[in-house]
Structure formats: structure tokens, C-alpha cells
Amino acid sequence: MPAHPTSTPWSGRGLPPQAHERVERARRTQVAGSLLSAPEATALASVGFMPVGEAMGCTVQHLGWDGYGCGGGASYGWNAARTVTSGSGERWSGLGPYVAALYAGWHTAMRRLVEEATLLGADGVVDISLTETDLGSNNREYVALGTAVRASSPAAGRATRPFTTDLSGTDVSKLLHAGWVPTGIAFGIAAAVRHDDYTVRNQTAWSQRNVQVDGYTDLVNTVRHDARDQFERGARQHGGEVVLVSSMDLRVWENEPSDGHRDHYAEARFVGTAATAFRQSRTAPPRSLSILPLDRTRKTTR
Amino acid sequence: MTIDDAAIPLDAINRLNSMREGEHRGLFTSDLSVNEFLLVREAGFTPLGLVLGSSVYHVGVQMARWSKNQELTTLSEAMYHARELAMTRMETEARALGADGVVAVRLDIEFKEFGESIAEFIAVGTAVKADPEHPLAPPGYSWHNSLGQPFTSDLSGQDFWTLLQSGYAPLALTMGTCVYHIGHQRFWQALGNVGANVEIPQFTEALYDARELAMGRMQSEAERLEADGIVGVQLRSLPHRWGGHTTEFFAIGTAIRALRDDHTIEKPTLVLPLTD
């Protein structure tokens, strides 16, 4: 039985004592846990990576202030509005702290996961799943969970910091065979607000007219653009030549701070894995083999 | 495990360590899967970046006669126009990147918290640039289509690769839409069918009519591009939010053109997968 948690509460720095205990035990007993399926484990073994244990990072954050309030900022009432995004750094970008809180959640979870993986002596963490749970009263839990892997050949040097990826073990193996190595998971998050001005109200009124709603179009395009910029910045920090987007979400909601004053909010999120080539060639070297699987034909999966 | 396999992590890790230092240029994003990314590169194309176009659109209101089979032209036009807006914006982004084409295009419609008849139309794809010296690239061939635009295609990376292997080139995404109101049966008519197994010609005709209109429109788009054919056609029935009797019939596919006369591909090896 492992020692019972100490009575002094964890300071919140580094990793909780329980995490240290688990890692320490794994190192002592050489028992490596893994969340990989058999094909994934085999595929990773073919490129010389062996699982060394599960790596997890988790944090619960309280969202004290969500940036609501005067969404219109510079524009009120019936005047022409403009979209204000979290990334713009303007005086009216009250959503900045909200987005910063979301980033803090994910970055903390990822940092802890990497810390665990480093203690396990890993070179990378694959097949990371990212989950966000609303715990009520403005508390949110962020969890990153993956399998830490280590290069088995004694000749291979150690990575200064383990790479992270949300790609499956088989995908990582295919990338490595083709001369690409994942560098890290990149996030791009942005939120924006736009006041429903006269033009928007006119364009959304019940009518027989087909018309593009310029205000909303501007809102979603601006917020996505901001998120894409952030995403690219995040990927560059990891050092990547390519980022494979794994999810791309957009959430839109309405807020009515006062009577007759309506705002629309939008939040865009991009998540993906950055990768870089370690074999320089203009096109991928391996030849694909055209095969016809002898099971029930199904639609080609993407 | 061969020597080569074991050497992979060493090279990969060295590169990983070196990439972590300093700013890097030439980063591109893409929503291709790993399989698609590798296949598109093997086919002689370099991804340039994710391209995206979006339009939030208010779809007008049109009343249909309760018992009448008819196309709701206002709605058809709206579905066309909004998609065109999204596609055009995506193509503009692709041109700005200097792309030869856009692969794996997705066209989606999402009704969000904007109100009853307002939806976001979005087009997403990956812009690519062709390697002119690649063995698959025909000498002197421009990948731009007959309208002078970068090609667009909704084929997956796998299908795109196979298409090029067989000597065809994608031209453009073609689509046709028709929003159709299927008339309700009159009381006496419905009563006459009670307990009987019969075809209801009125319904059959309506569904036929709507699908033919949608496919016909897609076909005329392909004719305009002087295409040899359309592949990967999907014919979807999208009920959206208009109730049971009003449906959008949407046909979408990739118009293609032959690059050479010989269209045989390597005979595929048969495999028996050991997974479900």
C-alpha cells in the first residue's frame, strides 16, 4: 500500500505528492502502464518507441470574471458596431481575461502532463485526449491524458523536453516513418463580441429577403481569424513546420445586458499537433501500397 | 526491428531538439489527417495552409401552397448564394497563398444562436501547391481550371491520390441545390389509401423532381467547366429547420478532366485486415 497522503495540503506548485509517488513506483518496479491499443503499441514499436507509463495533467480553475458587461464598447444603441476580439488588446477587449483563463487551464494541464512524462524519462507523449468538464459554480476542470513513450535504442539521445501530440500511436508511427516528428500540441483560442446594430437588426428581421448578415459574418470571421493567429503562434513556439488541426470549434451565444441592447458573443478554438521534418526531401519518400481490404466495403475514412 | 527503424527516434529527437531553438518560418496549418497529409505530399503537392470562408446568412421566408408540389425558389437561391459566398472567400484565401488548388474541402451549414432563419455557411479546405518536377505532374500542365482559378475538390486525400494516379485532375467542386415543398395529400386522397399498399405518385414525383433539379444544376456547373465527368457525388437530403414537407436536396461532387488517355492503375494487393 502506498503511503497515505500527507496532512499538509499541496501548495499548488509542481506536481501533487500522489503524482510523484506513482511516478516513483513506476520507476522502481519498471511496470509501464499504457493507454495504447495493440495496433498502436505495435506501430510505435516499429519506430523504436516503447511505452513507459500514462502521463496526466489536470487542473480545476475558477472563472471569476467572464468579461460580460458592456459588450458594445465604443458603440451603443443604433450606431454602427464593430467586432472586438480578445486578441486585439484594445481598451474594450474585456474578453481578454476570459480567454487568458481558458489558456491558463490548458497550459497548466499540459505542463503537468509534460512534468510527469519527464519524470518517467519519456521522449514524448502520444494519443493525448483533452477533456474539459464544467463542475458548476464557474469551476472548470481541464484534463490532458496520454501515454508516455521512450526511444528504445541505446544510441538515441534524449529529448530535452518530451514532445506532445493528440495523434494516435498509429498516426505518430506513420509520421515518423515518413520523416516527420511531432513537436507539441498547439491551442488557438479567441473570443469576440459584437453589438447588434441597426444593420444587423434590419438584416435579421422577418422578411422574404435573402441577405447575408454582415455583422454576424464579421463576428465569426474576426474571431476565427484571431484564433487562427493564436494557433499559429502557439505552433511556432513548439517549433513546427506543419500543424495538423484536430479540432476546430465555434460557439456563438447571445447576451442582453439591458433592454433593447443585444450583443452576440463568439468563441473559436483550434487544437492540433505541430510537426517538423527530420528527413529533408521535397516529397515523402515511402511508397504507399495500394491495397484492397477484404472486409465489408465502407466509406473511405479521412 | 531493423537498424533503420531504430535510427528513426535518434534523427527525430535530434531534429526535435534543434527545432525548439529560435523562430521558424514556413509554418503551415492543415486539417488533413496524417494519412491524407502524407498522401497529398506523395502525389507531389505541398500543403500551404488551411483556408476558410464563412458567411452568416439570413434565409428569406417563402410560403408554399399546402397541397402543392413546388420548388421554393427563394430558399434555393439563398442556399446557393450563401454557399457561393463562403466558397469564394475560401478561394480568395487560397489565391492569396499562391495555391494551385484546394483539397479536402468541407461545406457545412450550422444553425447557431443567431435566430430562426439565420445560419452560418462555412467552407474549409487545405490549399496546396504542386511540385512541377514530380513524376505525376504532366509537363506544362497548369493545375488551374478552365476559369483560371485554383482547382477545388471535396475528395479525401486518399481519393485525391488515387484520382491523380489514374490520370485525372480535379477541376472544381460542383454543386446543385433545390429546396422543395412536397404537397400534403388531400383528405379524400389519403382516405382512399387507408389499409392499402400503394405508391403515392404525388410524393414520388415530388422527390424525383427535386433530386433531378439538384443533380441537373450540378451537371450544368460541370459543363461550364468543360469537365469530363463528376466523381464522388453525394446526394443529400437536408431537412434543416423547415418542417417535414420542405427539404433541401443537395448534390455535390468534384468535376474532373483527363490528363492522359491511359487510365489504368496498379493492381491493388488484396489484404485481410485483422481488425474490426
Coordinates of C-alpha atoms in Angstrom, one line a residue:
Chain A
M1 CA 0.0 0.0 0.0
P2 CA 1.4 3.4 -0.9
A3 CA 1.8 5.8 2.0
H4 CA -1.3 7.8 2.7
P5 CA -1.3 11.5 1.5
T6 CA 0.5 13.8 4.0
S7 CA -1.7 16.0 6.1
T8 CA -0.1 19.2 4.8
P9 CA -2.1 20.5 1.8
W10 CA -0.3 20.6 -1.6
S11 CA 1.0 24.1 -2.4
G12 CA -0.2 24.0 -6.0
R13 CA 3.4 24.2 -7.3
G14 CA 4.9 21.4 -9.4
L15 CA 3.0 18.1 -9.1
P16 CA 0.8 16.8 -6.3
P17 CA 2.6 14.3 -4.0
Q18 CA 0.4 11.5 -5.2
A19 CA 1.7 12.0 -8.8
H20 CA 5.3 11.9 -7.5
E21 CA 4.5 8.6 -5.7
R22 CA 3.0 7.0 -8.8
V23 CA 5.9 8.0 -11.0
E24 CA 8.5 6.9 -8.3
R25 CA 6.8 3.5 -8.0
A26 CA 6.7 3.1 -11.8
R27 CA 10.4 3.8 -12.0
R28 CA 11.2 1.4 -9.2
T29 CA 9.0 -1.5 -10.4
Q30 CA 9.6 -0.9 -14.1
V31 CA 6.0 -1.7 -14.7
A32 CA 4.9 0.5 -17.6
G33 CA 1.3 1.4 -18.0
S34 CA -0.1 2.3 -21.3
L35 CA -3.4 3.5 -22.8
L36 CA -2.5 2.3 -26.3
S37 CA -4.4 -0.3 -28.3
A38 CA -2.4 -3.2 -29.6
P39 CA -2.1 -1.8 -33.2
E40 CA -0.9 1.5 -31.7
A41 CA 1.7 -0.2 -29.5
T42 CA 3.0 -2.3 -32.4
A43 CA 3.1 0.7 -34.7
L44 CA 5.1 2.7 -32.2
A45 CA 7.5 -0.3 -31.6
S46 CA 8.2 -0.3 -35.3
V47 CA 9.7 3.2 -35.0
G48 CA 11.6 2.3 -31.7
F49 CA 9.2 3.8 -29.2
M50 CA 8.1 1.9 -26.1
P51 CA 5.5 3.0 -23.6
V52 CA 6.8 4.0 -20.1
G53 CA 3.5 4.8 -18.4
E54 CA 0.5 7.0 -18.5
A55 CA 1.0 10.7 -18.2
M56 CA -1.7 13.0 -16.9
G57 CA -2.1 16.7 -16.2
C58 CA -5.1 18.1 -14.5
T59 CA -6.3 21.4 -13.0
V60 CA -9.5 22.9 -11.8
Q61 CA -9.8 26.6 -12.4
H62 CA -12.4 29.1 -11.2
L63 CA -13.6 31.6 -13.7
G64 CA -14.3 34.6 -11.5
W65 CA -14.9 37.2 -14.2
D66 CA -16.2 36.3 -17.6
G67 CA -15.8 39.7 -19.3
Y68 CA -19.5 40.3 -19.7
G69 CA -21.0 43.8 -19.4
C70 CA -20.7 46.5 -21.9
G71 CA -20.1 44.4 -25.0
G72 CA -20.6 47.2 -27.4
G73 CA -17.8 49.2 -26.0
A74 CA -17.4 52.1 -28.3
S75 CA -20.8 51.6 -30.0
Y76 CA -24.2 51.7 -28.4
G77 CA -27.7 51.8 -29.5
W78 CA -28.3 52.0 -33.2
N79 CA -24.9 53.2 -34.3
A80 CA -22.7 51.0 -36.5
A81 CA -20.9 48.5 -34.3
R82 CA -17.6 46.7 -34.8
T83 CA -16.3 43.4 -33.6
V84 CA -13.9 43.5 -30.6
T85 CA -11.8 40.4 -30.1
S86 CA -9.9 39.1 -27.1
G87 CA -6.6 39.2 -29.0
S88 CA -6.9 42.8 -30.1
G89 CA -5.5 44.2 -26.9
E90 CA -7.9 47.2 -27.1
R91 CA -9.4 49.2 -24.3
W92 CA -12.7 47.5 -24.9
S93 CA -11.5 43.9 -25.2
G94 CA -13.0 42.9 -21.9
L95 CA -12.9 39.3 -23.1
G96 CA -9.1 39.2 -22.8
P97 CA -9.1 37.9 -19.2
Y98 CA -11.7 35.3 -20.1
V99 CA -9.6 33.8 -22.9
A100 CA -6.5 34.1 -20.7
A101 CA -8.3 31.9 -18.1
L102 CA -9.0 29.2 -20.7
Y103 CA -5.4 29.3 -21.9
A104 CA -4.2 29.1 -18.3
G105 CA -6.3 25.9 -17.8
W106 CA -5.0 24.1 -20.8
H107 CA -1.4 25.2 -20.4
T108 CA -1.4 24.2 -16.7
A109 CA -2.8 20.7 -17.6
M110 CA -0.3 20.3 -20.4
R111 CA 2.6 21.5 -18.2
R112 CA 1.8 18.9 -15.6
L113 CA 1.5 16.2 -18.1
V114 CA 4.9 17.0 -19.5
E115 CA 6.3 17.2 -16.0
E116 CA 5.1 13.7 -15.3
A117 CA 6.4 12.4 -18.6
T118 CA 9.8 14.0 -17.9
L119 CA 10.0 12.2 -14.5
L120 CA 9.2 9.0 -16.3
G121 CA 12.1 9.6 -18.6
A122 CA 9.9 9.9 -21.7
D123 CA 10.8 11.3 -25.1
G124 CA 7.2 12.0 -26.0
V125 CA 3.6 11.7 -25.0
V126 CA 1.2 10.3 -27.7
D127 CA -2.5 9.9 -28.1
I128 CA -3.3 12.7 -25.6
S129 CA -7.0 13.3 -25.0
L130 CA -8.1 16.7 -23.9
T131 CA -11.3 17.0 -21.8
E132 CA -13.0 20.0 -20.3
T133 CA -15.7 19.5 -17.7
D134 CA -17.9 22.1 -16.2
L135 CA -18.1 21.5 -12.5
G136 CA -20.7 24.2 -11.8
S137 CA -20.3 27.5 -9.9
N138 CA -17.9 28.7 -12.6
N139 CA -15.4 26.0 -11.9
R140 CA -13.9 24.1 -14.8
E141 CA -11.7 21.0 -14.9
Y142 CA -9.1 20.6 -17.6
V143 CA -7.6 17.2 -18.1
A144 CA -4.8 16.0 -20.5
L145 CA -4.2 12.3 -20.5
G146 CA -1.8 10.4 -22.8
T147 CA 0.8 7.6 -22.9
A148 CA 4.4 8.5 -22.4
V149 CA 6.9 6.8 -24.8
R150 CA 10.6 6.4 -24.8
A151 CA 13.1 5.6 -27.6
S152 CA 14.3 2.1 -27.0
S153 CA 17.5 2.2 -29.0
P154 CA 20.5 3.0 -26.8
A155 CA 22.1 5.1 -29.5
A156 CA 19.2 7.6 -29.5
G157 CA 19.7 10.8 -27.4
R158 CA 17.1 12.0 -25.0
A159 CA 14.7 14.8 -26.0
T160 CA 15.4 17.9 -23.9
R161 CA 11.7 18.1 -23.4
P162 CA 9.2 15.4 -24.4
F163 CA 7.0 16.1 -27.4
T164 CA 3.3 16.0 -27.0
T165 CA 0.7 15.1 -29.6
D166 CA -3.0 14.3 -29.7
L167 CA -2.4 12.0 -32.7
S168 CA -2.9 8.3 -32.2
G169 CA 0.0 5.9 -31.9
T170 CA -0.5 4.6 -35.4
D171 CA -0.6 8.2 -36.8
V172 CA 2.6 9.1 -34.9
S173 CA 4.3 6.0 -36.3
K174 CA 3.3 6.8 -39.9
L175 CA 4.6 10.4 -39.5
L176 CA 8.0 9.1 -38.1
H177 CA 8.3 6.6 -41.0
A178 CA 7.7 9.4 -43.4
G179 CA 10.3 11.6 -41.8
W180 CA 8.2 13.9 -39.5
V181 CA 8.3 14.2 -35.8
P182 CA 5.5 15.8 -33.7
T183 CA 6.7 18.7 -31.6
G184 CA 3.7 19.7 -29.5
I185 CA 0.0 20.4 -29.1
A186 CA -0.9 23.9 -30.1
F187 CA -4.0 25.8 -28.9
G188 CA -5.7 28.8 -30.5
I189 CA -8.5 30.3 -28.5
A190 CA -10.2 33.6 -29.1
A191 CA -13.5 35.3 -28.1
A192 CA -15.2 38.3 -29.6
V193 CA -18.3 40.4 -29.0
R194 CA -20.3 42.5 -31.4
H195 CA -23.2 44.7 -30.6
D196 CA -26.4 44.1 -32.8
D197 CA -26.5 47.4 -34.6
Y198 CA -29.2 48.8 -36.9
T199 CA -27.9 47.0 -40.0
V200 CA -27.9 43.6 -38.2
R201 CA -31.4 44.2 -36.9
N202 CA -32.6 45.1 -40.3
Q203 CA -31.0 42.2 -41.9
T204 CA -32.3 39.7 -39.4
A205 CA -35.9 40.9 -39.3
W206 CA -38.6 38.6 -40.5
S207 CA -38.7 39.1 -44.2
Q208 CA -38.8 37.4 -47.6
R209 CA -35.3 38.8 -48.4
N210 CA -32.3 36.6 -48.8
V211 CA -29.4 38.5 -47.3
Q212 CA -26.0 38.0 -45.7
V213 CA -26.0 39.3 -42.2
D214 CA -22.9 41.4 -42.4
G215 CA -22.5 42.0 -38.6
Y216 CA -22.6 38.3 -37.7
T217 CA -20.4 37.3 -40.7
D218 CA -17.8 39.9 -39.4
L219 CA -18.1 38.5 -35.9
V220 CA -17.4 34.9 -36.8
N221 CA -14.7 35.7 -39.4
T222 CA -12.9 38.0 -37.0
V223 CA -13.0 35.6 -34.1
R224 CA -11.8 32.7 -36.2
H225 CA -9.1 34.8 -37.7
D226 CA -7.9 35.8 -34.2
A227 CA -8.0 32.1 -33.1
R228 CA -6.0 31.0 -36.2
D229 CA -3.4 33.7 -35.4
Q230 CA -3.1 32.5 -31.9
F231 CA -3.0 28.9 -33.0
E232 CA -0.1 29.6 -35.4
R233 CA 1.8 31.5 -32.8
G234 CA 1.4 28.5 -30.4
A235 CA 2.6 26.1 -33.1
R236 CA 5.6 28.2 -33.8
Q237 CA 6.5 28.2 -30.1
H238 CA 6.7 24.4 -30.3
G239 CA 8.9 24.7 -33.4
G240 CA 6.9 23.2 -36.2
E241 CA 6.7 23.3 -40.0
V242 CA 3.3 21.9 -40.2
V243 CA 0.3 21.9 -37.8
L244 CA -2.4 19.2 -38.3
V245 CA -5.6 20.6 -37.0
S246 CA -7.5 18.0 -35.0
S247 CA -10.5 20.1 -33.9
M248 CA -12.0 23.4 -34.9
D249 CA -15.0 24.7 -32.9
L250 CA -17.1 27.8 -32.9
R251 CA -19.6 28.7 -30.2
V252 CA -22.0 31.6 -30.6
W253 CA -24.3 33.0 -27.9
E254 CA -26.4 36.0 -27.2
N255 CA -26.4 38.3 -24.2
E256 CA -28.9 41.1 -23.4
P257 CA -27.2 43.4 -20.8
S258 CA -30.1 45.8 -20.9
D259 CA -33.5 46.2 -22.5
G260 CA -33.2 46.7 -26.2
H261 CA -29.4 46.3 -26.1
R262 CA -28.4 42.9 -27.6
D263 CA -24.9 41.6 -28.1
H264 CA -23.6 38.5 -29.8
Y265 CA -20.5 36.6 -28.5
A266 CA -18.4 34.1 -30.3
E267 CA -15.7 31.8 -29.1
A268 CA -13.4 29.9 -31.6
R269 CA -11.0 27.2 -30.7
F270 CA -8.4 25.4 -32.7
V271 CA -6.4 22.4 -31.4
G272 CA -3.8 20.5 -33.3
T273 CA -0.3 18.9 -33.4
A274 CA 2.7 20.7 -34.7
A275 CA 5.3 18.6 -36.5
T276 CA 8.6 19.1 -38.2
A277 CA 10.6 17.2 -40.8
F278 CA 13.8 15.4 -39.8
R279 CA 14.5 14.0 -43.2
Q280 CA 14.7 16.7 -45.8
S281 CA 13.0 15.8 -49.1
R282 CA 10.6 17.7 -51.3
T283 CA 8.1 14.9 -51.2
A284 CA 7.5 12.0 -48.8
P285 CA 9.9 9.1 -49.5
P286 CA 7.9 6.0 -48.8
R287 CA 5.7 4.5 -51.5
S288 CA 2.1 3.8 -50.5
L289 CA 0.9 0.3 -51.3
S290 CA -2.5 0.2 -52.9
I291 CA -4.4 -2.5 -51.1
L292 CA -8.0 -3.6 -51.2
P293 CA -9.2 -4.7 -47.7
L294 CA -11.3 -7.8 -47.9
D295 CA -13.9 -6.7 -45.3
R296 CA -17.2 -5.0 -45.9
T297 CA -16.5 -2.0 -48.1
R298 CA -17.1 1.2 -46.3
K299 CA -16.6 4.8 -47.0
T300 CA -13.0 6.0 -47.1
T301 CA -12.2 7.4 -43.7
R302 CA -10.5 10.7 -43.6
Chain B
M1 CA 13.4 -4.3 -35.7
T2 CA 15.8 -3.2 -38.4
I3 CA 18.7 -0.8 -37.9
D4 CA 16.8 1.8 -40.0
D5 CA 13.8 1.6 -37.7
A6 CA 15.9 2.1 -34.6
A7 CA 17.6 5.0 -36.2
I8 CA 14.2 6.9 -36.5
P9 CA 14.0 8.1 -33.0
L10 CA 17.6 9.4 -33.0
D11 CA 17.1 11.5 -36.1
A12 CA 13.6 12.6 -34.9
I13 CA 14.8 13.5 -31.4
N14 CA 17.8 15.5 -32.8
R15 CA 15.6 17.4 -35.1
L16 CA 13.1 18.0 -32.3
N17 CA 15.8 19.5 -30.1
S18 CA 17.1 21.7 -32.8
M19 CA 13.7 23.0 -33.8
R20 CA 13.0 24.2 -30.3
E21 CA 15.5 26.9 -30.7
G22 CA 14.5 30.2 -32.3
E23 CA 11.8 31.4 -34.6
H24 CA 10.9 29.3 -37.6
R25 CA 9.5 30.3 -40.9
G26 CA 7.3 28.4 -43.3
L27 CA 4.8 27.0 -40.9
F28 CA 1.6 25.9 -42.4
T29 CA -1.6 24.6 -40.9
S30 CA -3.9 22.0 -42.3
D31 CA -6.9 20.0 -41.2
L32 CA -5.8 16.9 -43.1
S33 CA -5.5 13.7 -41.2
V34 CA -2.0 12.1 -41.1
N35 CA -2.9 9.7 -43.9
E36 CA -4.1 12.5 -46.1
F37 CA -1.2 14.7 -45.4
L38 CA 1.3 12.0 -46.3
L39 CA -0.6 11.0 -49.5
V40 CA -1.1 14.5 -50.7
R41 CA 2.7 15.1 -50.4
E42 CA 3.4 11.8 -52.2
A43 CA 1.1 12.9 -55.0
G44 CA 3.5 15.9 -55.5
F45 CA 1.7 18.6 -53.6
T46 CA 2.9 20.7 -50.7
P47 CA 0.2 21.9 -48.3
L48 CA 0.3 25.7 -48.0
G49 CA -2.2 26.3 -45.2
L50 CA -5.8 25.9 -44.0
V51 CA -8.2 28.1 -46.0
L52 CA -11.6 29.1 -44.7
G53 CA -14.5 31.1 -45.9
S54 CA -17.7 31.8 -44.0
S55 CA -20.9 33.7 -44.3
V56 CA -23.7 34.2 -41.8
Y57 CA -26.9 34.4 -43.9
H58 CA -30.5 35.3 -43.4
V59 CA -32.6 32.9 -45.4
G60 CA -35.8 34.6 -46.6
V61 CA -39.2 33.3 -46.0
Q62 CA -41.4 31.7 -48.6
M63 CA -44.8 30.3 -48.2
A64 CA -45.9 27.2 -50.1
R65 CA -49.4 26.1 -51.0
W66 CA -50.4 23.4 -48.6
S67 CA -51.2 20.8 -51.2
K68 CA -48.8 21.8 -53.9
N69 CA -45.5 20.2 -55.1
Q70 CA -43.2 23.1 -55.8
E71 CA -39.7 24.3 -55.7
L72 CA -39.2 27.2 -53.2
T73 CA -37.0 29.3 -55.4
T74 CA -36.3 31.9 -52.7
L75 CA -34.9 29.3 -50.4
S76 CA -33.0 27.5 -53.2
E77 CA -31.4 30.8 -54.2
A78 CA -30.4 31.5 -50.6
M79 CA -28.7 28.1 -50.2
Y80 CA -26.8 28.7 -53.4
H81 CA -25.8 32.3 -52.7
A82 CA -24.6 31.7 -49.2
R83 CA -22.5 28.7 -50.2
E84 CA -21.1 30.7 -53.1
L85 CA -20.1 33.5 -50.7
A86 CA -18.3 31.0 -48.4
M87 CA -16.6 29.2 -51.3
T88 CA -15.5 32.5 -52.9
R89 CA -13.9 33.7 -49.6
M90 CA -12.1 30.4 -49.2
E91 CA -10.8 30.6 -52.8
T92 CA -9.7 34.2 -52.1
E93 CA -7.6 32.9 -49.2
A94 CA -6.2 30.2 -51.4
R95 CA -5.2 32.7 -54.1
A96 CA -3.5 34.9 -51.6
L97 CA -1.3 31.9 -50.6
G98 CA -0.5 31.3 -54.3
A99 CA -2.2 27.9 -54.3
D100 CA -2.6 25.6 -57.3
G101 CA -5.7 24.1 -55.7
V102 CA -7.7 23.3 -52.5
V103 CA -8.1 19.8 -51.4
A104 CA -10.4 18.1 -48.9
V105 CA -13.0 20.9 -48.9
R106 CA -15.9 20.6 -46.5
L107 CA -19.1 22.6 -46.9
D108 CA -21.1 22.9 -43.7
I109 CA -24.2 24.7 -42.6
E110 CA -24.7 25.4 -39.0
F111 CA -27.7 27.0 -37.3
K112 CA -26.4 28.7 -34.2
E113 CA -27.8 31.1 -31.7
F114 CA -28.4 33.8 -34.2
G115 CA -32.1 33.3 -34.6
E116 CA -34.7 31.2 -36.5
S117 CA -33.7 31.7 -40.2
I118 CA -30.1 32.5 -39.8
A119 CA -27.3 30.1 -40.4
E120 CA -23.5 30.1 -40.9
F121 CA -22.3 28.7 -44.2
I122 CA -18.7 27.6 -44.0
A123 CA -16.2 26.2 -46.4
V124 CA -12.9 24.8 -45.1
G125 CA -10.1 23.1 -47.1
T126 CA -6.3 22.9 -47.4
A127 CA -4.6 24.9 -50.1
V128 CA -1.8 23.0 -51.9
K129 CA 1.0 23.9 -54.3
A130 CA 2.1 21.4 -57.0
D131 CA 5.7 20.4 -57.5
P132 CA 6.2 20.8 -61.3
E133 CA 9.1 18.3 -61.3
H134 CA 7.1 15.5 -59.7
P135 CA 6.6 12.4 -62.0
L136 CA 2.8 12.6 -61.7
A137 CA 2.8 16.2 -62.9
P138 CA 2.1 16.4 -66.7
P139 CA 4.7 18.7 -68.4
G140 CA 3.4 22.2 -68.9
Y141 CA 0.1 21.5 -67.3
S142 CA -1.5 24.2 -65.3
W143 CA -3.4 23.0 -62.3
H144 CA -5.7 26.0 -62.5
N145 CA -9.1 25.1 -64.0
S146 CA -10.6 26.4 -67.2
L147 CA -11.9 29.5 -65.4
G148 CA -8.3 30.3 -64.4
Q149 CA -9.0 29.6 -60.7
P150 CA -7.1 27.2 -58.4
F151 CA -8.9 23.8 -58.5
T152 CA -11.1 22.8 -55.6
S153 CA -12.1 19.3 -54.6
D154 CA -14.1 17.7 -51.8
L155 CA -12.3 14.4 -52.2
S156 CA -10.4 13.0 -49.3
G157 CA -6.6 12.9 -49.5
Q158 CA -6.9 9.1 -50.3
D159 CA -9.4 9.6 -53.2
F160 CA -7.3 12.6 -54.4
W161 CA -4.2 10.5 -54.6
T162 CA -6.0 7.6 -56.4
L163 CA -7.6 10.1 -58.9
L164 CA -4.2 11.5 -59.8
Q165 CA -2.6 8.0 -60.1
S166 CA -5.3 7.1 -62.7
G167 CA -4.5 10.1 -64.8
Y168 CA -7.3 12.6 -63.9
A169 CA -7.1 16.1 -62.5
P170 CA -9.8 17.7 -60.4
L171 CA -11.2 21.0 -61.7
A172 CA -13.7 22.3 -59.2
L173 CA -16.2 21.5 -56.6
T174 CA -19.6 21.5 -58.3
M175 CA -23.0 21.6 -56.6
G176 CA -26.6 21.9 -57.2
T177 CA -29.4 22.6 -54.8
C178 CA -33.2 22.6 -54.8
V179 CA -35.4 23.4 -51.9
Y180 CA -38.7 21.6 -52.5
H181 CA -42.0 21.7 -50.8
I182 CA -43.8 18.3 -51.0
G183 CA -47.5 18.8 -51.1
H184 CA -49.7 17.3 -48.5
Q185 CA -52.3 14.7 -49.6
R186 CA -55.9 15.9 -49.7
F187 CA -58.2 14.3 -47.2
W188 CA -60.1 12.2 -49.7
Q189 CA -56.9 11.1 -51.4
A190 CA -55.4 10.0 -48.0
L191 CA -58.6 8.2 -47.1
G192 CA -58.6 6.2 -50.3
N193 CA -55.1 4.8 -49.4
V194 CA -56.1 3.6 -45.9
G195 CA -55.1 0.0 -45.4
A196 CA -53.8 -0.3 -48.9
N197 CA -50.2 -0.9 -50.1
V198 CA -49.9 1.6 -52.8
E199 CA -47.5 4.0 -54.3
I200 CA -48.3 7.6 -53.7
P201 CA -47.4 9.1 -57.1
Q202 CA -47.6 12.7 -55.8
F203 CA -44.8 12.1 -53.3
T204 CA -42.7 10.0 -55.6
E205 CA -42.9 12.7 -58.3
A206 CA -42.0 15.4 -55.9
L207 CA -38.9 13.6 -54.6
Y208 CA -37.9 12.7 -58.2
D209 CA -38.4 16.2 -59.4
A210 CA -36.4 17.8 -56.6
R211 CA -33.4 15.4 -57.0
E212 CA -33.4 15.8 -60.7
L213 CA -33.3 19.6 -60.4
A214 CA -30.4 19.4 -57.9
M215 CA -28.4 17.0 -60.0
G216 CA -29.1 18.9 -63.2
R217 CA -27.8 22.1 -61.7
M218 CA -24.6 20.4 -60.6
Q219 CA -24.2 18.9 -64.0
S220 CA -24.6 22.3 -65.7
E221 CA -21.8 23.7 -63.4
A222 CA -19.6 20.9 -64.6
E223 CA -20.5 21.6 -68.3
R224 CA -19.4 25.2 -67.8
L225 CA -16.0 24.0 -66.7
E226 CA -15.7 21.7 -69.7
A227 CA -15.3 18.7 -67.4
D228 CA -15.1 15.1 -68.4
G229 CA -17.2 14.0 -65.5
I230 CA -18.0 14.4 -61.8
V231 CA -16.7 12.0 -59.2
G232 CA -17.6 11.4 -55.5
V233 CA -21.1 12.7 -55.9
Q234 CA -23.2 12.8 -52.8
L235 CA -26.9 13.4 -52.9
R236 CA -28.1 14.6 -49.6
S237 CA -31.5 15.4 -48.2
L238 CA -31.2 18.2 -45.7
P239 CA -34.4 19.0 -43.7
H240 CA -32.8 22.0 -41.9
R241 CA -35.5 23.8 -39.9
W242 CA -38.4 23.9 -42.3
G243 CA -40.6 21.2 -41.1
G244 CA -41.4 17.7 -42.5
H245 CA -42.5 18.7 -46.0
T246 CA -39.8 21.2 -47.0
T247 CA -36.4 19.7 -47.7
E248 CA -33.2 20.8 -49.4
F249 CA -31.9 18.3 -52.0
F250 CA -28.2 19.0 -52.3
A251 CA -25.9 17.4 -54.9
I252 CA -22.1 17.9 -54.5
G253 CA -19.2 16.4 -56.3
T254 CA -15.8 17.1 -57.9
A255 CA -15.6 17.8 -61.6
I256 CA -12.6 16.2 -63.2
R257 CA -10.7 16.3 -66.5
A258 CA -8.4 13.6 -68.0
L259 CA -4.7 14.3 -68.1
R260 CA -3.8 11.4 -70.3
D261 CA -5.5 8.6 -72.3
D262 CA -4.3 5.7 -70.2
H263 CA -6.3 5.3 -67.0
T264 CA -5.1 2.0 -65.6
I265 CA -3.8 1.9 -62.1
E266 CA -1.5 -0.6 -60.4
K267 CA -3.5 -3.7 -59.4
P268 CA -4.2 -3.4 -55.7
T269 CA -2.9 -6.1 -53.4
L270 CA -5.7 -7.9 -51.5
V271 CA -5.3 -7.9 -47.7
L272 CA -7.4 -9.4 -45.0
P273 CA -7.4 -6.9 -42.1
L274 CA -7.1 -8.4 -38.6
T275 CA -9.0 -5.5 -37.0
D276 CA -12.8 -4.8 -37.0

